[in-house]
Coordinates of C-alpha atoms and ligand atoms in Angstrom, one line a residue:
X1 CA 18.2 3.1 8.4
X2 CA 15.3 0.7 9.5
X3 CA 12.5 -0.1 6.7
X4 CA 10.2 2.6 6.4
X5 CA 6.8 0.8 6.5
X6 CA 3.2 2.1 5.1
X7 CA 0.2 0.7 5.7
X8 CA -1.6 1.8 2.7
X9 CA -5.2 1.8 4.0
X10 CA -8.6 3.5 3.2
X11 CA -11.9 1.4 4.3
X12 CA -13.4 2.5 0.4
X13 CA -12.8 -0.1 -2.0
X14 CA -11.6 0.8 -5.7
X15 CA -10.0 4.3 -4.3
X16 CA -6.0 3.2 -6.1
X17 CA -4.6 1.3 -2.5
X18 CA -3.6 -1.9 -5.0
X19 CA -3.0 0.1 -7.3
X20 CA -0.9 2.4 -5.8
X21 CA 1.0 -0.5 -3.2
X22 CA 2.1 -1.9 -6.6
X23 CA 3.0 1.2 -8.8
X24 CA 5.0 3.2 -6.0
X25 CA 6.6 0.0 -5.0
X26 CA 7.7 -0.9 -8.5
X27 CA 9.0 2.8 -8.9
X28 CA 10.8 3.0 -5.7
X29 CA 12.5 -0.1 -6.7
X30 CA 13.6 1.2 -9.6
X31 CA 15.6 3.9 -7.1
X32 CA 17.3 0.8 -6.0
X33 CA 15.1 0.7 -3.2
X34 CA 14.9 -2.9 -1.4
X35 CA 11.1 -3.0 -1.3
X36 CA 8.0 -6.1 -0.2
X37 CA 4.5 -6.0 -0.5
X38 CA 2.2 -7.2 1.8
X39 CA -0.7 -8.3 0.3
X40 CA -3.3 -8.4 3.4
X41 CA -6.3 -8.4 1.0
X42 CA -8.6 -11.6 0.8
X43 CA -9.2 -10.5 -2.9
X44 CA -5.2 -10.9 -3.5
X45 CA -5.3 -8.6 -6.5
X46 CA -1.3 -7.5 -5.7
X47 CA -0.4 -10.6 -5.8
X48 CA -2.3 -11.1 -9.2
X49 CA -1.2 -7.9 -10.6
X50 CA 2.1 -9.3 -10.0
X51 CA 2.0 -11.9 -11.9
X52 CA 2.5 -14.0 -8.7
X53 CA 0.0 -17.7 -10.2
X54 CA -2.1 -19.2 -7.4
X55 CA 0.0 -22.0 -6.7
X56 CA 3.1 -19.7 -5.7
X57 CA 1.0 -18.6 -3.1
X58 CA 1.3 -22.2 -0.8
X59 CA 2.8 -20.0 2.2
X60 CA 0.6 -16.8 2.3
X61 CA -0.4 -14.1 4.7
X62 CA -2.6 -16.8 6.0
X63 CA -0.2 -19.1 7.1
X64 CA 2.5 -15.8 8.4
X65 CA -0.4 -14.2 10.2
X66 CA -1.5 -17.8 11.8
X67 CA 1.8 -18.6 12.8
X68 CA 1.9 -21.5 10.8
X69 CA 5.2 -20.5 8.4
X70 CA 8.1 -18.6 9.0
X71 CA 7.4 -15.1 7.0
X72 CA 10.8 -15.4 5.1
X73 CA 9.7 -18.6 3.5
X74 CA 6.4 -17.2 2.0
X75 CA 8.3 -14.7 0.1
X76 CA 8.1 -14.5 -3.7
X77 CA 10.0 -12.9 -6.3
X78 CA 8.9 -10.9 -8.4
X79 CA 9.4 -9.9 -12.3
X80 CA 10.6 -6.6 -11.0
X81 CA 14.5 -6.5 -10.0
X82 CA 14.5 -5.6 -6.0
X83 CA 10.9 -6.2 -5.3
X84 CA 9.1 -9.2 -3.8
X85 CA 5.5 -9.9 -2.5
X86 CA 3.7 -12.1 0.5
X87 CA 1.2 -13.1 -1.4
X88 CA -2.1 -13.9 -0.2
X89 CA -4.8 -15.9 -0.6
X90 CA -9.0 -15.5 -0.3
X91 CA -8.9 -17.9 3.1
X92 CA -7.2 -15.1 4.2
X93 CA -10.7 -13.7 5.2
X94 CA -11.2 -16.3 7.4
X95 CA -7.8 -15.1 9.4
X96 CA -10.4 -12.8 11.0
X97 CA -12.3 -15.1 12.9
X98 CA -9.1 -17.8 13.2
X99 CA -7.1 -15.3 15.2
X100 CA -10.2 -13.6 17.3
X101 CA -9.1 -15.9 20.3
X102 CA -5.6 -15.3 19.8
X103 CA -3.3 -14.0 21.8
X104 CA -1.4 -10.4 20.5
X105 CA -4.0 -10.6 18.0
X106 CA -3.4 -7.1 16.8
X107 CA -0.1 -7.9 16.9
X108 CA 0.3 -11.3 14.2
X109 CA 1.7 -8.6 11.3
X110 CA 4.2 -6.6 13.5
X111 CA 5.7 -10.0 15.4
X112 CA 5.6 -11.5 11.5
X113 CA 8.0 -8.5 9.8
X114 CA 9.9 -8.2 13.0
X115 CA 10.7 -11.9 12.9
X116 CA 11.3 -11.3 8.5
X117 CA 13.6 -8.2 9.4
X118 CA 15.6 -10.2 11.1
X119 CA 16.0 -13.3 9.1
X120 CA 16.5 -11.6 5.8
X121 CA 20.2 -11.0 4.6
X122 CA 19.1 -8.1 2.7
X123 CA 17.4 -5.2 4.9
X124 CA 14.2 -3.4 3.1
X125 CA 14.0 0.1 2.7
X126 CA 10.0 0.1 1.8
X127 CA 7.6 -2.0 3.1
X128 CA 4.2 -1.4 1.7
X129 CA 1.4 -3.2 3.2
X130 CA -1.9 -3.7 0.4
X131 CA -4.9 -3.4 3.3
X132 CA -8.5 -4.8 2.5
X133 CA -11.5 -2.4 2.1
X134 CA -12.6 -2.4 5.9
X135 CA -11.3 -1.1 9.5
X136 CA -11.1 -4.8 10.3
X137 CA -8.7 -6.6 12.5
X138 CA -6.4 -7.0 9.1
X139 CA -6.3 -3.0 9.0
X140 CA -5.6 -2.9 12.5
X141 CA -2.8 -5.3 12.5
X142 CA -1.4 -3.4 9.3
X143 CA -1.8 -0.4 11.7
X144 CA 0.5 -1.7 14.2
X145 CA 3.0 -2.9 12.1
X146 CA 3.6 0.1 10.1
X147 CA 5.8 3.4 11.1
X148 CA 2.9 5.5 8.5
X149 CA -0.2 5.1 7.3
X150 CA -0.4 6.1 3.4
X151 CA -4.1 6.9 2.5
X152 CA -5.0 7.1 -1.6
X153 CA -8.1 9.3 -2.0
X154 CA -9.8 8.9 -5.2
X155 CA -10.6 12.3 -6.6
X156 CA -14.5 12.2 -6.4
X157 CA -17.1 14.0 -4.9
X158 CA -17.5 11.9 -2.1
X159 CA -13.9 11.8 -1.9
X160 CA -13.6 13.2 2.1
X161 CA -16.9 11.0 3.0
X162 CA -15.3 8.2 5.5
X163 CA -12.7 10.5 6.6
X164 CA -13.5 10.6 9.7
X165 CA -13.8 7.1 10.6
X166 CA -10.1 6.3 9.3
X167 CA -8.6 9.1 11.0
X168 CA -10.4 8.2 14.4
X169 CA -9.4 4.4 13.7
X170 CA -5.3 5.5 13.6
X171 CA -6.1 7.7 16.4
X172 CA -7.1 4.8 18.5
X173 CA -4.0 2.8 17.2
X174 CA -2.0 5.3 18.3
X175 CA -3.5 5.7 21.7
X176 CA -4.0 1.8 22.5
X177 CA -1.6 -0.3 20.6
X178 CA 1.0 2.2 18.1
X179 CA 2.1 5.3 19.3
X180 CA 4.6 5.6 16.7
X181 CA 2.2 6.1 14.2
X182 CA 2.1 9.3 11.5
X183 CA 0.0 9.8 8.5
X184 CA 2.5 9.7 5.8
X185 CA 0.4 11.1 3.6
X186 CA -2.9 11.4 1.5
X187 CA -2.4 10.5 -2.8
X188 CA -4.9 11.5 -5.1
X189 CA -6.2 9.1 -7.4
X190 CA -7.8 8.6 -10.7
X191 CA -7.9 12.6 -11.4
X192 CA -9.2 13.3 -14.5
X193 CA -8.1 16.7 -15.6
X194 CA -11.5 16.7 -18.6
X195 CA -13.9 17.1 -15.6
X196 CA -13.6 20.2 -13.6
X197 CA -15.1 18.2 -10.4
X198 CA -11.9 17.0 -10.4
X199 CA -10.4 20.2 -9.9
X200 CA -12.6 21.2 -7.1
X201 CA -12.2 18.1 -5.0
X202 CA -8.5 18.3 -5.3
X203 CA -8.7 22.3 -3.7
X204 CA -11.6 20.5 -0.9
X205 CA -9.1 18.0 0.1
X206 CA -6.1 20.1 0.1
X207 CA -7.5 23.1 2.0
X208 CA -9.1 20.4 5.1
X209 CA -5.8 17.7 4.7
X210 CA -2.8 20.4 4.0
X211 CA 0.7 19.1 3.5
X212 CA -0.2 15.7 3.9
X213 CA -1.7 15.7 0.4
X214 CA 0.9 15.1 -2.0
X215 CA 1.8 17.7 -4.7
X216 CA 1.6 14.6 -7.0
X217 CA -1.4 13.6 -8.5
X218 CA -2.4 10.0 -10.2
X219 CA -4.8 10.8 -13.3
X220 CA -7.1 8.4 -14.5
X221 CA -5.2 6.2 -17.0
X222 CA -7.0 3.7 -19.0
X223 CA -3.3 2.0 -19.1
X224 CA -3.3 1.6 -15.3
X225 CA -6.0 0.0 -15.3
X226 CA -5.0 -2.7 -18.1
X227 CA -1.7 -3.2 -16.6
X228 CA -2.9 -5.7 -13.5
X229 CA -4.8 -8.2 -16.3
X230 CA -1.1 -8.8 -17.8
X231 CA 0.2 -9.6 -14.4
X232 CA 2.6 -6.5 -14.6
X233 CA 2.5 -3.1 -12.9
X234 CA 1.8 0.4 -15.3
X235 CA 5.2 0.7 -14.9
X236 CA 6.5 -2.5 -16.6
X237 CA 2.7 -2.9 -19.2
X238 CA 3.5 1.3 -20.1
X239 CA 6.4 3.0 -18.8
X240 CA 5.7 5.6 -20.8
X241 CA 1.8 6.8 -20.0
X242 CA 1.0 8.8 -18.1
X243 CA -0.5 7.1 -14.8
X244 CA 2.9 5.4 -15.1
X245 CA 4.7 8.8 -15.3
X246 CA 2.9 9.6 -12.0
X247 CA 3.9 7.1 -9.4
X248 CA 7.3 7.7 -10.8
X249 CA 7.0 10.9 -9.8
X250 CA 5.0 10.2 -5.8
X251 CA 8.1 7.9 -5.6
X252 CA 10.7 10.7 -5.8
X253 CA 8.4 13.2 -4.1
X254 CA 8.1 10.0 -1.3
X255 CA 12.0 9.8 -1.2
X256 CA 12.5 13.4 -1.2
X257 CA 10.6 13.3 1.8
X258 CA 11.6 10.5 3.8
X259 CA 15.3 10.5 2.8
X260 CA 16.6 14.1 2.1
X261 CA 20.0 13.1 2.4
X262 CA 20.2 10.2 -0.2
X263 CA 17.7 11.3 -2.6
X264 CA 20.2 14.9 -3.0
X265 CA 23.1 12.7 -4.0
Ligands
ADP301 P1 -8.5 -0.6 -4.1 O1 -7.3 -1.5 -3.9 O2 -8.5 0.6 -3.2 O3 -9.8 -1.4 -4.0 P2 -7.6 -0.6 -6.9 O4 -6.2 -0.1 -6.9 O5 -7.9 -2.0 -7.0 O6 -8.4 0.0 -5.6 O7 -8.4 0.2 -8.0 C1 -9.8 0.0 -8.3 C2 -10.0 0.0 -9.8 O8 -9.6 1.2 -10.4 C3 -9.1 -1.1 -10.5 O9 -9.8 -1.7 -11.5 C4 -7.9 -0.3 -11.0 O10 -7.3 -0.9 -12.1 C5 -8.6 1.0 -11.3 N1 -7.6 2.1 -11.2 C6 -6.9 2.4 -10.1 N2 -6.1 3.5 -10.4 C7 -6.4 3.9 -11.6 C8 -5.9 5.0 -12.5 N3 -5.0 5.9 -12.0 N4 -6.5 5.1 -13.7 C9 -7.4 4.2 -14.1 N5 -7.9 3.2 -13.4 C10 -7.4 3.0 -12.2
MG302 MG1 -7.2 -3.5 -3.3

């Protein structure tokens, strides 16, 4: 089965993406999933919440996008059995305006992992790609790289505001450059089951989204949040808690979905 591959995107930053690309990744690895992050985030904060020090990070997203190393050499191992990260680094913002005159530019990421697919000994079930906080080329090329788009919603009243714009952003992917493109699905984030806001957002997004929310909500978990300063996802800080508990759960409800037949052995 090829690698399933997830652009996990929203153009709000702090909504759970990072987060989430490192949570769900460590706990579908833990299914014996083969799985890579893509860090496509300036800010790097997956590869930091990996554990992953600066100077591991000499072949980058950078240098993959810009053509300048192969992809399979900037891979890094990390603490977490059958998970590894392309790091990046915060020159990665200036990609942007490096590749504006390039050619394929919308198509760096996709060329990259199809060239890594095929180089690697070891196929990857999961690929889940950490997008920056805009609809910028970065996004786009994300976009075109991935079979789904995964979209983590943080459960707040503004939660829907913005919407609109992502959704008419894969739309044009799907037109112009992707037409294999789905929405995987929608996660909601940092739910905190003391506020009854909470509540109502959830039903608000659920009654305009439907079946592409997941049944699976992440709460708000102080633990979660502590996790990335250690350099180790929820999973590994606090397998216990209960954010951890969570993305334990999205990953089996993810690998119900995607692969009926294996996850029913
Ligand atoms: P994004 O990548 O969309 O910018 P992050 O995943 O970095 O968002 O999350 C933003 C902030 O919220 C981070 O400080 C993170 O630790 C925190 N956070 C994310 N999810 C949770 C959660 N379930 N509980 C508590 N804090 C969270
Ligand atoms: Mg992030």
């Amino acid at each position: 089965m090829p690698a399933k591959i997830y652009a996990i995107a929203n153009q709000k930053g702090g909504v759970g993406k990072t987060t989430t690309a490192i949570n769900l990744a460590t706990a579908l690895a833990a299914n014996n999933q083969h799985v890579l992050i893509i860090d496509l985030d300036p800010q790097g904060n997956a590869s930091t919440g990996l554990g992953v020090e600066e100077d591991a990070r000499d072949n980058s997203t950078y240098e993959v996008l810009l053509g300048e190393c192969k992809p399979l050499d900037s891979l890094v191992k990390t603490d977490v059995p059958n998970l590894s990260i392309m790091p990046a680094r915060v020159d990665l913002a200036a990609a942007e305006l490096d590749l504006a005159d390039a050619e394929a530019r919308n198509h760096r990421l996709k060329a990259a992992i199809d060239d890594l697919i095929a180089a690697t000994d070891r196929p990857f079930d999961y690929i889940l790609i950490d997008c920056p906080p805009a609809l910028s080329l970065l996004t786009i090329n994300a976009m075109v790289a991935a079979s789904d788009v995964l979209i983590p919603l943080q459960t707040e009243f503004f939660a829907l505001e913005g919407m609109s714009q992502l959704f008419k952003t894969i739309e044009a992917v799907t037109e112009a450059l992707n037409p294999e493109l789905t929405i995987e699905g929608v996660v909601l984030t940092m739910y905190d089951r003391r506020n009854n806001l909470s509540d109502q957002v959830a039903d608000d997004v659920r009654s305009v989204l439907g079946d592409k929310v997941y049944d699976t909500v992440i709460p708000r978990n102080v633990r979660v949040s502590e996790a990335p300063s250690h350099g180790q996802p929820a999973l590994i800080y606090d397998h216990k808690c209960a954010g951890s508990q969570a993305y334990i759960a999205l990953a089996a409800e993810m690998l119900r979905r995607t692969k009926p037949a294996e996850a029913a052995e």
